[in-house]
Coordinates of C-alpha atoms in Angstrom, one line a residue:
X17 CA -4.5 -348.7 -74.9
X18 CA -4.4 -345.1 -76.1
X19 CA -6.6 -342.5 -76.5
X20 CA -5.9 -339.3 -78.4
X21 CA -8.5 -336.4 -78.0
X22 CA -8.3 -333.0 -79.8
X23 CA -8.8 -330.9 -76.8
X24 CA -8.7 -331.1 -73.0
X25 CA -13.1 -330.2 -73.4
X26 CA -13.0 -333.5 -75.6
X27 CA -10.7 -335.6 -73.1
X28 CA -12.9 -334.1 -69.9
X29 CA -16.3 -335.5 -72.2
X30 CA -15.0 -338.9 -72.8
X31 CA -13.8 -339.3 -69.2
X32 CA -17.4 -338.3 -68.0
X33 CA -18.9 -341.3 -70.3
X34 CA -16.1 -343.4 -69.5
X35 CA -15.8 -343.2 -65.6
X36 CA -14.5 -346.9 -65.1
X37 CA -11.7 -346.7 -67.6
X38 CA -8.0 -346.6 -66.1
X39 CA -5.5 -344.0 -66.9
X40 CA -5.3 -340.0 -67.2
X41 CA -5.1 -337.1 -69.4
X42 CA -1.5 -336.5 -70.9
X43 CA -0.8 -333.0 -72.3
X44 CA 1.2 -333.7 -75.8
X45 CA 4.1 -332.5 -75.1
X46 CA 4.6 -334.1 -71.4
X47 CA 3.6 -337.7 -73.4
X48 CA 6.1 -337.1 -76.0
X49 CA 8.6 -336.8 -73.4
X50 CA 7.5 -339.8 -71.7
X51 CA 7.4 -341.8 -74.7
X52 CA 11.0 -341.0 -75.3
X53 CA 11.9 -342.3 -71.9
X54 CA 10.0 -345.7 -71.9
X55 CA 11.0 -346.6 -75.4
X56 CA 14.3 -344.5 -76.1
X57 CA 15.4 -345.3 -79.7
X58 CA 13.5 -348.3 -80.2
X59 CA 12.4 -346.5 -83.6
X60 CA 15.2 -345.0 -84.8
X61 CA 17.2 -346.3 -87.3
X62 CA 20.2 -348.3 -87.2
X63 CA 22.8 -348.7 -89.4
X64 CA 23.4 -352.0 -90.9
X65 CA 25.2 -354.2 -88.6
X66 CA 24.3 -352.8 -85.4

């Protein structure tokens, strides 16, 4: 699962009511990159026959 939060003071709240969820807080940019490296081009397109 993902969570998207509009600022770090948001992300910080939620983790504070959610103390026994996994996982950490991702600045955009470094999970952009991230995303990129688990799932390459997955979503881009192709062109027919490939």
């Amino acid at each position: 699962m993902l969570n998207f939060f509009r600022s770090e003071d948001h992300a910080r709240n939620w983790r504070r009511t959610q103390p026994d969820e996994p996982g950490v807080a991702t600045p955009l940019a470094q999970a952009f990159v991230l995303g990129k490296r688990l799932f390459g081009d997955v979503l881009s397109p192709r062109a027919p026959g490939q």
